[in-house]
Amino acid sequence: MKEIKHFISGAFVGSASGKLFDNVSPANGQVIGRVHEAGRAEVDAAVRAARAALKGPWGKMTVAERAEILHRVADGITARFGEFLEAECLDTGKPKSLASHIDIPRGAANFKVFADLLKNVANEAFEMATPDGAGALNYGVRRPKGVIGVISPWNLPLLLMTWKVGPALACGNCVVVKPSEETPLTATLLGEVMQAAGVPAGVYNVVHGFGGDSAGAFLTEHPDVDAYTFTGETGTGETIMRAAAKGVRQVSLELGGKNAGIVFADCDMDKAIEGTLRSAFANCGQVCLGTERVYVERPIFDAFVARLKAGAEALKIGEPNDPEANFGPLISHKHREKVLSYYQQAVDDGATVVTGGGVPEMPAHLAGGAWVQPTIWTGLADDSAVVTEEIFGPCCHIRPFDSEEEAIELANSLPYGLASAIWTENASRAHRVAGQIEAGIVWVNSWFLRDLRTAFGGSKQSGIGREGGVHSLEFYTELKNICVKL
Ligand SMILES: NC(=O)c1ccc[n+]([C@@H]2O[C@H](COP(=O)([O-])OP(=O)(O)OC[C@H]3O[C@@H](n4cnc5c(N)ncnc54)[C@H](O)[C@@H]3O)[C@@H](O)[C@H]2O)c1
Ligand SMILES: O=C/C=C/C=C(\O)C(=O)O
């Protein structure tokens, strides 16, 4: 049985406590490995290694030298593409057809884009007048923040972890990563790539374990971590924020959502159906940006529901190696219980189940997996928990609307504000509505189209701060103003 160890100070190490936990395949329920669970000792060793590495060669490198190494990291991921793909799909059960297009290439891109950005970024400067007439010159310099704690979720494990590690390292920080307990493999494999690329020991560390009373909590409670970047549930974000308050450490939080899709009668129906299908069902609905509320203008409501139903029913459920599969399992049985409880709630609340609503029948060798049917409802009240709470499963509720104002009000009615997708061929309307949606990201006639130079993050309870492009610098560096009296 494969043992998955921590990566600390350039070496793979087990836990002193000897505590291990199972890594379970969501596709068939089988144990695929045993993972070392970090105690305070391993977390402390990782933080100390990171602190020491800041003072070592990493801290003395030029931006160009660091950028070259990070390019080698990206190339290392690409060179071992097959291994990363295998590992990601073992952990998550997602179709290889999906991970080979999204997760793994983005894992590599996250290093290249931020390495290049750092080489080209300019700092601000202000000339100022002084009473003696000689003036003064202010200019900003950026310095690494220090040791960054990176806590990442299981839905897009390599993509979301490197989305933080890429800019953190490009800015000259050292990191301690706590990947989700559900998906330990790719973060561990990345340790090998880091080493081969010449990243000095201690710059990239990985500790495995759970959240509360385990590696996650030990990391967020560790006094020698300078800042935390977290992607995950809103409730966990609150816990991390509380822990980070001690010692006044900064947090960047990318949290949950209950994203709205708004489909106007003047949309290109083919595009709207294709995009909404992806946004509701890609990655088995386990994408923070995914659409779980669809608002459709009344004249096209029936046609839209019928076509989305047909699209959902045409999805091909299957295990990662099935070349035709485009719909995998949920991450775990525990998560399936949560998703199925909402499926039941929808029925109890009087929904019309347009399609799905249960567990699909799977062949015997996959029967132990966390499979669930893609599901569409109509007819729920706006205050049903199914419509107001993040389910994080392959499901959406579709509701008609009669005016632009009503659609905007519905989209903005929840305490979340991560993303939204608007479908219309009327350009004025697209801009007008997009400007009024309370969300960090609004797509018009697309979904999950990502330019890594743009600001990414959520408003309201979907997060704090923005990452992406120069916005990442706000979090991963300290901007210092130097004022020189002339
Ligand atoms: N806004 C975004 O960009 C974004 C992106 C992806 C996922 N998400 C959100 O993530 C959630 C799904 O991911 P998840 O279930 O892994 O989230 P989660 O909050 O349960 O776990 C995320 C990470 O936090 C750790 N953790 C849990 N409790 C902790 C604690 N007390 N202290 C420290 N660490 C702790 C976990 O071990 C894991 O590594 C959804 O809510 C989804 O919307 C948001
Ligand atoms: O599940 C959430 C997906 C988030 C995507 C990103 O953070 C990204 O594309 O950078």
Coordinates of C-alpha atoms and ligand atoms in Angstrom, one line a residue:
M1 CA 0.0 0.0 0.0
K2 CA 1.3 3.4 -1.0
E3 CA 2.3 5.6 1.9
I4 CA 2.0 9.4 1.5
K5 CA 4.4 11.4 3.5
H6 CA 4.9 15.1 4.4
F7 CA 7.5 17.1 2.4
I8 CA 9.5 19.1 4.8
S9 CA 12.8 20.9 4.2
G10 CA 13.3 19.0 0.9
A11 CA 12.7 15.5 2.3
F12 CA 9.7 13.2 2.5
V13 CA 9.1 12.4 6.1
G14 CA 6.6 10.4 8.1
S15 CA 4.8 11.5 11.3
A16 CA 6.6 10.9 14.6
S17 CA 3.2 9.8 16.1
G18 CA 2.9 7.0 13.5
K19 CA -0.6 8.2 12.8
L20 CA -1.9 7.5 9.3
F21 CA -5.3 7.8 7.6
D22 CA -6.8 6.2 4.6
N23 CA -6.9 7.8 1.2
V24 CA -10.1 6.5 -0.4
S25 CA -11.0 6.4 -4.1
P26 CA -14.3 8.2 -4.7
A27 CA -14.8 6.1 -7.8
N28 CA -14.9 2.7 -6.1
G29 CA -14.5 3.2 -2.4
Q30 CA -11.2 1.3 -2.2
V31 CA -8.3 2.5 -0.1
I32 CA -5.6 3.7 -2.5
G33 CA -3.0 4.8 0.0
R34 CA -2.2 5.6 3.6
V35 CA -1.5 9.2 4.5
H36 CA 0.7 10.4 7.4
E37 CA -1.2 12.8 9.6
A38 CA 0.9 15.7 10.8
G39 CA 1.0 16.6 14.5
R40 CA 2.2 19.8 15.9
A41 CA 5.8 18.5 15.6
E42 CA 5.6 18.1 11.8
V43 CA 3.8 21.4 11.3
D44 CA 6.4 23.2 13.5
A45 CA 9.2 21.5 11.6
A46 CA 7.7 22.7 8.3
V47 CA 7.3 26.3 9.5
R48 CA 10.8 26.3 10.8
A49 CA 12.1 25.0 7.5
A50 CA 10.2 27.7 5.7
R51 CA 11.5 30.4 8.0
A52 CA 15.1 29.2 7.5
A53 CA 14.7 29.0 3.8
L54 CA 13.8 32.7 3.7
K55 CA 17.2 33.5 5.1
G56 CA 18.9 31.1 2.7
P57 CA 19.6 31.3 -1.0
W58 CA 15.9 31.8 -1.9
G59 CA 15.8 35.1 -0.1
K60 CA 18.9 36.3 -1.8
M61 CA 17.9 35.4 -5.4
T62 CA 17.0 38.0 -8.0
V63 CA 13.5 38.0 -9.4
A64 CA 14.9 36.7 -12.7
E65 CA 16.6 33.7 -11.0
R66 CA 13.4 32.8 -9.1
A67 CA 11.4 33.2 -12.3
E68 CA 13.7 30.8 -14.1
I69 CA 13.3 28.2 -11.4
L70 CA 9.6 28.5 -11.4
H71 CA 9.5 28.0 -15.1
R72 CA 11.4 24.8 -14.5
V73 CA 8.7 23.8 -12.0
A74 CA 6.0 24.4 -14.6
D75 CA 8.0 22.4 -17.2
G76 CA 8.5 19.7 -14.6
I77 CA 4.7 19.4 -14.1
T78 CA 4.3 19.2 -17.9
A79 CA 7.1 16.6 -18.3
R80 CA 5.3 14.4 -15.7
F81 CA 1.8 15.2 -17.0
G82 CA 0.7 11.6 -17.0
E83 CA 1.7 11.1 -13.4
F84 CA 0.0 14.2 -12.2
L85 CA -3.1 13.3 -14.2
E86 CA -3.2 9.8 -12.7
A87 CA -2.7 11.1 -9.2
E88 CA -5.4 13.8 -9.5
C89 CA -7.9 11.4 -10.9
L90 CA -7.1 8.7 -8.3
D91 CA -7.8 11.2 -5.5
T92 CA -10.9 12.9 -7.0
G93 CA -12.4 10.2 -9.3
K94 CA -12.8 13.0 -11.9
P95 CA -12.7 12.1 -15.6
K96 CA -9.2 12.3 -17.1
S97 CA -10.8 14.1 -20.0
L98 CA -11.5 16.9 -17.6
A99 CA -8.4 17.0 -15.6
S100 CA -6.2 16.8 -18.6
H101 CA -7.8 20.0 -20.0
I102 CA -8.2 22.0 -16.7
D103 CA -6.4 20.8 -13.6
I104 CA -3.0 19.8 -14.8
P105 CA -2.3 22.5 -17.5
R106 CA -3.5 25.2 -15.0
G107 CA -1.2 23.7 -12.4
A108 CA 1.8 24.5 -14.7
A109 CA 0.4 27.8 -15.9
N110 CA 0.1 29.1 -12.4
F111 CA 3.9 29.0 -12.0
K112 CA 4.7 30.5 -15.4
V113 CA 2.2 33.4 -15.4
F114 CA 3.3 34.7 -11.9
A115 CA 7.0 34.2 -12.6
D116 CA 6.6 36.4 -15.7
L117 CA 4.4 38.9 -14.0
L118 CA 7.0 39.6 -11.3
K119 CA 9.6 40.2 -13.9
N120 CA 7.5 43.0 -15.5
V121 CA 5.7 44.7 -12.6
A122 CA 6.4 48.3 -11.9
N123 CA 6.3 50.1 -8.5
E124 CA 4.6 53.4 -7.8
A125 CA 6.5 56.6 -7.3
F126 CA 5.4 60.1 -6.2
E127 CA 7.4 63.3 -6.4
M128 CA 6.2 65.7 -3.7
A129 CA 6.8 69.4 -3.0
T130 CA 8.3 70.5 0.3
P131 CA 8.3 74.0 1.9
D132 CA 12.1 74.5 1.2
G133 CA 11.4 73.9 -2.5
A134 CA 13.8 71.0 -2.8
G135 CA 11.1 68.4 -2.8
A136 CA 11.0 64.7 -1.9
L137 CA 10.7 61.5 -3.8
N138 CA 8.5 58.6 -2.6
Y139 CA 8.8 55.2 -4.1
G140 CA 7.5 51.8 -3.3
V141 CA 9.4 48.6 -3.0
R142 CA 7.8 45.2 -2.5
R143 CA 9.3 42.6 -0.1
P144 CA 8.1 39.0 0.4
K145 CA 5.5 38.7 3.2
G146 CA 7.5 35.8 4.7
V147 CA 6.1 32.3 5.6
I148 CA 2.7 31.8 4.0
G149 CA 0.3 29.1 5.2
V150 CA -1.6 27.7 2.2
I151 CA -4.8 25.7 3.0
S152 CA -6.5 24.2 0.0
P153 CA -9.7 22.2 -0.9
W154 CA -10.3 19.0 -2.7
N155 CA -12.3 20.0 -5.7
L156 CA -9.5 21.2 -8.0
P157 CA -6.6 20.2 -5.8
L158 CA -3.5 21.0 -8.0
L159 CA -5.1 24.0 -9.7
L160 CA -6.2 25.7 -6.5
M161 CA -3.1 24.9 -4.5
T162 CA -0.7 26.2 -7.2
W163 CA -2.9 29.2 -7.8
K164 CA -1.6 30.3 -4.4
V165 CA 1.9 28.7 -4.3
G166 CA 2.8 30.1 -7.8
P167 CA 2.4 33.8 -6.8
A168 CA 3.7 33.2 -3.3
L169 CA 7.0 31.8 -4.5
A170 CA 7.3 34.2 -7.4
C171 CA 7.1 37.0 -4.8
G172 CA 9.9 35.4 -2.8
N173 CA 7.9 33.8 0.1
C174 CA 8.2 30.3 1.5
V175 CA 5.1 28.2 1.9
V176 CA 3.7 25.5 4.1
V177 CA 0.8 23.8 2.3
K178 CA -1.9 21.8 3.9
P179 CA -3.8 20.1 1.1
S180 CA -7.2 18.7 1.7
E181 CA -7.2 15.3 3.5
E182 CA -9.3 14.0 0.6
T183 CA -6.6 14.8 -2.0
P184 CA -3.0 14.5 -0.8
L185 CA -1.4 13.1 -3.9
T186 CA -0.6 16.0 -6.3
A187 CA 0.8 18.3 -3.6
T188 CA 3.1 15.6 -2.6
L189 CA 4.2 14.8 -6.1
L190 CA 4.9 18.5 -6.6
G191 CA 7.6 18.2 -3.9
E192 CA 9.6 16.0 -6.3
V193 CA 9.2 18.5 -9.1
M194 CA 10.3 21.3 -6.8
Q195 CA 13.4 19.5 -5.9
A196 CA 14.3 18.6 -9.4
A197 CA 13.7 22.2 -10.5
G198 CA 16.2 23.4 -8.0
V199 CA 13.8 25.0 -5.5
P200 CA 15.9 25.2 -2.3
A201 CA 14.9 22.9 0.6
G202 CA 12.3 24.5 2.9
V203 CA 10.8 26.8 0.3
Y204 CA 7.9 24.5 -0.5
N205 CA 6.7 22.3 2.4
V206 CA 3.6 20.0 2.6
V207 CA 2.0 18.7 5.7
H208 CA -0.9 16.3 5.6
G209 CA -3.9 16.0 7.8
F210 CA -7.4 17.2 8.6
G211 CA -8.7 20.6 9.6
G212 CA -9.9 21.0 13.2
D213 CA -7.6 19.6 15.9
S214 CA -5.2 18.4 13.2
A215 CA -2.7 19.8 10.7
G216 CA -5.0 22.6 9.5
A217 CA -5.6 24.0 13.0
F218 CA -2.0 23.5 14.0
L219 CA -0.9 25.5 11.0
T220 CA -3.3 28.3 11.5
E221 CA -2.4 28.5 15.2
H222 CA 1.3 28.5 14.6
P223 CA 2.7 31.9 15.7
D224 CA 5.5 32.0 13.1
V225 CA 3.3 32.0 10.0
D226 CA 3.0 35.5 8.6
A227 CA -0.2 35.1 6.5
Y228 CA -2.8 32.6 5.3
T229 CA -4.3 32.0 2.0
F230 CA -7.3 29.7 2.1
T231 CA -9.9 28.3 -0.3
G232 CA -12.8 26.4 1.1
E233 CA -16.1 26.7 2.9
T234 CA -17.2 30.0 4.4
G235 CA -17.5 28.5 7.9
T236 CA -13.9 27.2 7.7
G237 CA -12.8 30.7 6.5
E238 CA -14.3 32.2 9.7
T239 CA -12.4 29.7 11.8
I240 CA -9.2 30.5 10.0
M241 CA -9.8 34.2 10.3
R242 CA -10.2 33.9 14.0
A243 CA -7.0 31.9 14.4
A244 CA -5.1 34.4 12.2
A245 CA -6.4 37.3 14.3
K246 CA -3.9 36.2 17.0
G247 CA -0.7 38.0 16.1
V248 CA -2.7 40.1 13.5
R249 CA -1.9 37.9 10.5
Q250 CA -3.4 38.7 7.1
V251 CA -5.8 36.3 5.4
S252 CA -6.9 35.9 1.8
L253 CA -10.1 33.9 1.7
E254 CA -11.8 32.4 -1.3
L255 CA -15.0 30.9 0.1
G256 CA -18.3 29.4 -0.9
G257 CA -20.9 30.6 -3.3
K258 CA -24.5 30.0 -4.5
N259 CA -24.0 31.4 -7.9
A260 CA -26.7 32.6 -10.2
G261 CA -27.0 32.2 -13.9
I262 CA -29.3 34.7 -15.6
V263 CA -30.7 33.7 -19.0
F264 CA -32.5 36.3 -21.0
A265 CA -34.9 35.5 -23.8
D266 CA -32.6 37.3 -26.3
C267 CA -29.7 34.9 -25.5
D268 CA -28.1 32.5 -28.0
M269 CA -29.8 29.4 -26.7
D270 CA -27.2 27.0 -27.8
K271 CA -24.5 28.9 -25.9
A272 CA -26.6 29.4 -22.8
I273 CA -27.4 25.7 -22.6
E274 CA -23.9 24.6 -23.2
G275 CA -22.5 27.0 -20.7
T276 CA -25.1 26.3 -18.0
L277 CA -24.6 22.6 -18.4
R278 CA -20.9 23.0 -17.8
S279 CA -21.4 25.5 -14.9
A280 CA -23.9 23.2 -13.1
F281 CA -22.4 19.8 -13.8
A282 CA -18.7 20.0 -14.6
N283 CA -16.5 18.3 -12.0
C284 CA -19.8 16.8 -10.7
G285 CA -20.9 20.2 -9.6
Q286 CA -18.0 20.7 -7.3
V287 CA -16.7 24.0 -8.6
C288 CA -17.0 27.0 -6.3
L289 CA -17.9 29.1 -9.4
G290 CA -20.6 26.7 -10.5
T291 CA -24.2 27.7 -11.1
E292 CA -26.8 26.3 -8.6
R293 CA -29.5 28.9 -9.3
V294 CA -30.6 29.5 -12.8
Y295 CA -33.0 32.4 -13.6
V296 CA -34.6 32.2 -17.0
E297 CA -36.8 34.9 -18.7
R298 CA -40.3 33.5 -18.9
P299 CA -40.9 33.3 -22.7
I300 CA -38.0 30.8 -23.0
F301 CA -38.5 29.1 -19.6
D302 CA -40.1 25.8 -20.8
A303 CA -37.8 25.4 -23.8
F304 CA -34.7 26.1 -21.6
V305 CA -35.8 23.6 -19.0
A306 CA -36.4 20.9 -21.6
R307 CA -33.0 21.5 -23.3
L308 CA -31.1 21.5 -20.0
K309 CA -32.8 18.3 -19.0
A310 CA -31.8 16.7 -22.3
G311 CA -28.2 17.9 -21.8
A312 CA -28.1 16.6 -18.2
E313 CA -29.4 13.2 -19.3
A314 CA -26.8 13.0 -22.1
L315 CA -23.9 13.3 -19.6
K316 CA -21.8 10.2 -19.6
I317 CA -21.2 9.0 -16.0
G318 CA -18.0 7.0 -15.6
E319 CA -14.7 6.4 -14.0
P320 CA -11.6 8.4 -14.8
N321 CA -10.2 6.1 -17.4
D322 CA -13.4 5.8 -19.4
P323 CA -12.6 8.0 -22.4
E324 CA -16.2 8.8 -23.0
A325 CA -17.0 9.8 -19.4
N326 CA -17.6 13.5 -18.7
F327 CA -19.2 13.1 -15.3
G328 CA -17.4 11.6 -12.3
P329 CA -18.4 10.8 -8.7
L330 CA -18.6 13.2 -5.7
I331 CA -15.5 13.4 -3.6
S332 CA -16.7 11.1 -0.8
H333 CA -19.6 9.3 0.7
K334 CA -19.7 11.9 3.4
H335 CA -20.2 14.6 0.8
R336 CA -22.7 12.5 -1.0
E337 CA -24.8 12.2 2.2
K338 CA -24.9 16.0 2.3
V339 CA -25.8 16.4 -1.4
L340 CA -28.5 13.7 -1.1
S341 CA -30.0 15.4 2.0
Y342 CA -30.6 18.4 -0.3
Y343 CA -32.1 16.2 -2.9
Q344 CA -34.5 15.0 -0.3
Q345 CA -35.1 18.5 1.0
A346 CA -36.1 19.6 -2.5
V347 CA -38.8 16.9 -2.7
D348 CA -40.0 17.8 0.8
D349 CA -40.2 21.4 -0.2
G350 CA -42.4 20.5 -3.2
A351 CA -40.0 20.8 -6.1
T352 CA -40.7 19.3 -9.4
V353 CA -37.7 17.0 -10.1
V354 CA -37.0 17.6 -13.8
T355 CA -34.3 15.0 -13.9
G356 CA -32.1 12.9 -11.5
G357 CA -32.7 13.2 -7.8
G358 CA -30.9 10.1 -6.7
V359 CA -28.1 7.7 -7.1
P360 CA -27.3 6.1 -10.5
E361 CA -27.0 2.4 -10.9
M362 CA -23.3 1.6 -11.5
P363 CA -21.5 -1.5 -12.6
A364 CA -20.4 -3.8 -9.8
H365 CA -16.7 -2.6 -9.8
L366 CA -17.9 1.0 -9.2
A367 CA -20.7 0.3 -6.9
G368 CA -18.7 1.4 -3.9
G369 CA -18.1 4.9 -5.3
A370 CA -19.8 8.2 -4.3
W371 CA -21.9 8.5 -7.5
V372 CA -24.9 10.7 -7.7
Q373 CA -27.2 11.8 -10.5
P374 CA -27.1 15.2 -12.2
T375 CA -30.3 16.8 -10.9
I376 CA -32.5 19.7 -12.0
W377 CA -35.5 21.1 -10.1
T378 CA -38.1 23.7 -10.7
G379 CA -40.9 25.1 -8.6
L380 CA -39.1 25.8 -5.3
A381 CA -39.8 28.9 -3.2
D382 CA -37.0 31.5 -3.1
D383 CA -36.4 30.7 0.6
S384 CA -36.0 27.0 0.3
A385 CA -32.7 25.9 1.7
V386 CA -32.0 24.2 -1.6
V387 CA -32.1 27.6 -3.3
T388 CA -30.3 29.6 -0.6
E389 CA -27.5 27.2 0.6
E390 CA -24.4 26.0 -1.2
I391 CA -24.9 22.3 -2.0
F392 CA -21.6 21.8 -4.0
G393 CA -23.2 19.0 -6.0
P394 CA -24.3 18.5 -9.6
C395 CA -27.7 20.2 -9.3
C396 CA -29.5 23.4 -10.0
H397 CA -32.9 25.0 -9.5
I398 CA -34.4 26.9 -12.5
R399 CA -36.9 29.7 -11.8
P400 CA -38.6 32.0 -14.3
F401 CA -38.4 35.8 -14.1
D402 CA -40.2 38.6 -15.9
S403 CA -38.0 41.7 -15.8
E404 CA -34.3 42.7 -15.7
E405 CA -34.8 44.3 -12.3
E406 CA -36.4 41.1 -10.9
A407 CA -33.5 39.0 -12.2
I408 CA -30.9 41.3 -10.6
E409 CA -32.7 41.3 -7.3
L410 CA -33.0 37.5 -7.3
A411 CA -29.3 37.1 -8.2
N412 CA -28.3 39.5 -5.4
S413 CA -30.6 38.1 -2.8
L414 CA -28.2 35.9 -0.9
P415 CA -25.3 36.6 1.4
Y416 CA -22.8 35.0 -1.1
G417 CA -21.2 36.9 -3.9
L418 CA -18.7 34.9 -5.8
A419 CA -19.6 34.5 -9.5
S420 CA -22.4 35.0 -11.9
A421 CA -23.1 34.2 -15.6
I422 CA -25.3 36.3 -17.8
W423 CA -26.6 35.0 -21.1
T424 CA -27.8 37.7 -23.6
E425 CA -27.0 38.9 -27.1
N426 CA -28.0 42.5 -26.1
A427 CA -24.6 44.2 -25.4
S428 CA -26.1 47.1 -23.5
R429 CA -28.1 44.8 -21.3
A430 CA -25.0 42.6 -20.7
H431 CA -23.0 45.6 -19.4
R432 CA -25.9 47.1 -17.5
V433 CA -26.8 43.9 -15.6
A434 CA -23.1 42.8 -15.1
G435 CA -22.4 46.1 -13.4
Q436 CA -25.2 45.6 -10.9
I437 CA -24.5 42.0 -9.9
E438 CA -23.1 41.7 -6.4
A439 CA -20.3 39.3 -7.2
G440 CA -16.5 39.3 -7.6
I441 CA -16.7 37.7 -11.0
V442 CA -19.3 38.1 -13.7
W443 CA -19.2 36.2 -17.0
V444 CA -21.2 37.3 -20.0
N445 CA -21.9 34.5 -22.5
S446 CA -19.3 32.2 -20.9
W447 CA -18.3 30.5 -17.7
F448 CA -15.0 29.7 -16.1
L449 CA -13.1 31.6 -18.8
R450 CA -10.0 32.6 -16.8
D451 CA -7.3 35.1 -17.6
L452 CA -4.8 34.8 -14.7
R453 CA -4.0 38.5 -14.8
T454 CA -7.5 39.4 -13.7
A455 CA -8.8 39.9 -10.2
F456 CA -10.3 36.8 -8.7
G457 CA -12.3 36.6 -5.5
G458 CA -15.6 36.9 -3.8
S459 CA -17.7 39.6 -2.3
K460 CA -20.0 39.4 0.7
Q461 CA -19.5 36.0 2.4
S462 CA -17.7 34.5 -0.5
G463 CA -14.4 35.9 0.6
I464 CA -11.9 38.6 1.4
G465 CA -9.4 40.0 -0.9
R466 CA -8.5 39.4 -4.5
E467 CA -5.8 37.3 -6.1
G468 CA -4.7 37.2 -9.7
G469 CA -2.3 39.3 -11.6
V470 CA -1.0 42.3 -9.7
H471 CA -3.7 41.8 -7.1
S472 CA -1.8 38.8 -5.9
L473 CA 1.1 41.1 -5.0
E474 CA -1.1 42.9 -2.6
F475 CA -1.4 39.8 -0.5
Y476 CA 2.0 38.1 -1.1
T477 CA 4.2 41.1 -0.6
E478 CA 4.6 44.0 1.8
L479 CA 4.6 47.3 0.0
K480 CA 7.0 49.6 1.7
N481 CA 7.2 53.3 0.9
I482 CA 10.6 54.9 0.9
C483 CA 10.5 58.7 1.2
V484 CA 13.7 60.5 0.2
K485 CA 14.0 64.2 1.0
L486 CA 16.0 65.8 -1.8
Ligands
LIG1 N1 -14.0 30.9 -3.7 C1 -13.3 30.0 -4.3 O1 -12.4 30.3 -5.0 C2 -13.4 28.5 -4.0 C3 -12.8 27.6 -4.8 C4 -13.0 26.3 -4.5 C5 -13.7 25.8 -3.5 N2 -14.4 26.7 -2.7 C6 -15.2 26.3 -1.6 O2 -14.6 25.2 -1.0 C7 -15.6 24.3 -0.4 C8 -15.3 22.9 -0.8 O3 -14.0 22.6 -0.3 P1 -13.8 21.8 1.1 O4 -15.0 21.0 1.4 O5 -12.5 21.1 1.0 O6 -13.7 23.0 2.1 P2 -13.3 22.9 3.6 O7 -13.4 24.3 4.2 O8 -14.0 21.8 4.3 O9 -11.7 22.5 3.6 C9 -10.8 23.2 2.9 C10 -9.4 23.0 3.6 O10 -9.5 23.6 4.9 C11 -9.0 22.6 5.8 N3 -9.7 22.9 7.1 C12 -10.9 22.5 7.5 N4 -11.2 22.9 8.8 C13 -10.1 23.6 9.2 C14 -9.7 24.3 10.4 N5 -10.5 24.3 11.4 N6 -8.5 24.9 10.4 C15 -7.7 24.9 9.4 N7 -7.9 24.2 8.2 C16 -9.1 23.6 8.1 C17 -9.4 21.3 5.2 O11 -8.6 20.3 5.8 C18 -9.0 21.6 3.8 O12 -7.6 21.5 3.5 C19 -16.9 24.8 -1.0 O13 -17.6 25.6 0.0 C20 -16.5 25.7 -2.1 O14 -17.4 26.7 -2.5 C21 -14.2 28.1 -2.9
LIG2 O1 -13.7 25.8 -7.4 C1 -13.3 26.9 -7.7 C2 -12.6 27.3 -8.8 C3 -11.7 28.3 -8.7 C4 -10.9 28.6 -9.7 C5 -9.8 29.4 -9.6 O2 -9.4 29.8 -8.4 C6 -9.0 29.8 -10.7 O3 -9.3 29.5 -11.8 O4 -8.0 30.4 -10.4

